[in-house]
Amino acid sequence: MDGIAAPAAVTTKRAIVDTLNELKVDYAFTLPGLGVTWMLDEFYQTRKQLRVILARGEQVASIMAQVVGRLTGKPGVYMGQGPFASTTGAFGILEAYFAGSPMLVLTDTSCYDGFGMYGVYQTMTGDYGAADVRAVMKTMTKSTYYATEPHEAVYAIQQAYKQASLPRQGPAAVVLKSPIIRREMPQQSRVQLYPAQGYQAVAMPRPDPQAVEALANMLADAQRPVLIVGNGMQNPRGRKLVAQLAEKFGLAVATSYNAKGVVDETSAISVGMLGTWGMKSANAAVKAADTLVVIGASLGADYIRFRDPDFIKPGVQRIAHIDVDPRNAGWVYPVDLAICADGGDAIEALLQHDLGAGLRQARLDWIADVQAAHPVFDQPTRAAEGMVHNAEVIEVLDAFLTPDDMLTLDAGTNRIWATTTLKLRTPGQLVVPGGIGGMGWGAPAAAAVKLVHPEKNVVCLTGDGGFAMTMNVMATCVQENLPITVVVANNSGLGMVRDNLKDRRIAVDFSPTDFAQIARGMGCRGVNANTPEQLAAALKEARGSGIPTVIDVAVDPDSSHVGVSDY
Ligand SMILES: Cc1ncc(C[n+]2csc(CCOP(=O)(O)OP(=O)(O)O)c2C)c(N)n1
Ligand SMILES: [Mg+2]
């Protein structure tokens, strides 16, 4: 490599980097410290294949790794020092845990050789006087490996990568006992290491043909069938197959929050996103359905109206549930039929059957009636002078978005306006924090989307509260040449909380902050918009600029989410 002869004795850190390369890891996100610092130099030699991206904080690094995992289906790698990987870095790990994003966390016990038990500051060995990085990691990963020997470091990475990749995907962590990182790999004959590849490839079981036939029979005479599609189908193959099946047989598609935009939301088969913060059409369709087929969706209470007895009705509606994890089918509701399978595989098998082609037109007519009876918010919107209504922000985005654009969301009132009123035309265009839904996720997520999809124009819609939490990512965008556009819906406060407090307002208002000015200070373009027209023009300009841009939109604090949610 680069003409540099390999050292005679291999160190653990060298073996770690070799293993990551063997696993074809493209990016590792970090803000280094102790153990990570000790191994960082070994990344130098392979920096062209394995790009180490320096974030300004662990939260941003972990979010970016999670989003890379989410978009590529391969674990995104996050590296951080024990006390920080398990606290500020926990944000992206938790998001990956709840949203099923593959992620590999590489961290350490943050201790010096021989001093793990002496209460040295930063120590995370779990011994007396220390905190316990393994215990923290275990609460939010599929599995956490602990390597106290050099060989274990390699094997742990091989296994954690596998755990993260296998469905249902999620984060897996490797905790390194810090002193092993710089140690030489001892010549061992009993503890063999093998190439990573043989541990990774697993052929998944195919859907059971009899169960697929039973499901086909269930659907064949359904008058009002609805597919409830979730996170498991939010991938290129899944999106294509859902649309194909739904169009062929006239099945309505309602989605979870994570799966919003899995199909063209303006198409004849879409009723939109479910839940209080979704679309009334989706909720009405599920309520009136005679047959529900849940595919790759966990039926989280947030998007099924908190198990309202009039919503999903076991025993009254026929319910089938397809999930890659058998524990998820029949988890929230009892079902008539549970199928353990990858949703894409199940749809491919279903396409071989007649699911009531003769009823297709009648079903499409029913969907059209539901759509017509429940249009998205269409009230006239008025903002105070010199300000923009949240509804207008969405209108501008709707007009702006083409198949060449990607959009990330954050949290708050601004997001609820997007999930309830923005109909996405390009499947897969939207990337949302559907795990813990934390403020501050949207901008780092956009940076990661740009890294994975440099050919796309990437826009983030965020509130001022959320952006303030992770806006340092704009400096990373300048440094890594990631020209994203961040639209800050600036209503000078925690809009969503403020909306709920009504007239007993406390701890929700911020002092005025000009995010355009801050952005310029970080080497970005910064633009202020006080009208919808100015926002539209700024978005267009940003798309052509090739420079990271922050658009601070003066949003009317009165444009509450309360009126638009489907309570
Ligand atoms: C990190 C984090 N803390 C707290 C919350 C709870 N929360 C949800 S929305 C919201 C207000 C968001 O304010 P802002 O980002 O300005 O968006 P706005 O509602 O004003 O549009 C809060 C505090 C959260 N989702 N994430
Ligand atoms: Mg706000």
JSON list of C-alpha atoms in Angstrom, two decimals, residues 51 53 95 110 130 152 168 195 235 256 267 299 397 415 419 460 476 489 525 545 566:
[
{"chain": "A", "resi": 51, "resn": "ARG", "atom": "CA", "xyz": [-12.82, 8.10, 4.23]},
{"chain": "A", "resi": 53, "resn": "ILE", "atom": "CA", "xyz": [-14.97, 12.17, 8.24]},
{"chain": "A", "resi": 95, "resn": "GLU", "atom": "CA", "xyz": [-32.08, 6.63, 16.23]},
{"chain": "A", "resi": 110, "resn": "SER", "atom": "CA", "xyz": [-11.27, 4.94, 27.81]},
{"chain": "A", "resi": 130, "resn": "ALA", "atom": "CA", "xyz": [-15.62, 4.10, 36.76]},
{"chain": "A", "resi": 152, "resn": "GLU", "atom": "CA", "xyz": [-11.08, -10.42, 19.94]},
{"chain": "A", "resi": 168, "resn": "ARG", "atom": "CA", "xyz": [-34.05, -6.44, 11.42]},
{"chain": "A", "resi": 195, "resn": "PRO", "atom": "CA", "xyz": [-11.43, -13.61, 6.71]},
{"chain": "A", "resi": 235, "resn": "ASN", "atom": "CA", "xyz": [-35.45, 0.62, 0.11]},
{"chain": "A", "resi": 256, "resn": "SER", "atom": "CA", "xyz": [-45.97, 4.57, 8.57]},
{"chain": "A", "resi": 267, "resn": "SER", "atom": "CA", "xyz": [-50.81, 8.44, -7.33]},
{"chain": "A", "resi": 299, "resn": "LEU", "atom": "CA", "xyz": [-47.44, -0.78, 13.97]},
{"chain": "A", "resi": 397, "resn": "LEU", "atom": "CA", "xyz": [-41.07, 23.03, -1.15]},
{"chain": "A", "resi": 415, "resn": "ARG", "atom": "CA", "xyz": [-42.16, 18.81, 10.48]},
{"chain": "A", "resi": 419, "resn": "THR", "atom": "CA", "xyz": [-45.87, 15.11, 7.15]},
{"chain": "A", "resi": 460, "resn": "CYS", "atom": "CA", "xyz": [-33.22, 19.92, 4.99]},
{"chain": "A", "resi": 476, "resn": "THR", "atom": "CA", "xyz": [-18.26, 19.97, 8.20]},
{"chain": "A", "resi": 489, "resn": "ALA", "atom": "CA", "xyz": [-38.23, 27.63, 9.79]},
{"chain": "A", "resi": 525, "resn": "ARG", "atom": "CA", "xyz": [-23.95, 31.09, 2.03]},
{"chain": "A", "resi": 545, "resn": "SER", "atom": "CA", "xyz": [-24.49, 27.50, -6.07]},
{"chain": "A", "resi": 566, "resn": "ASP", "atom": "CA", "xyz": [-55.63, 14.68, 12.62]}
]
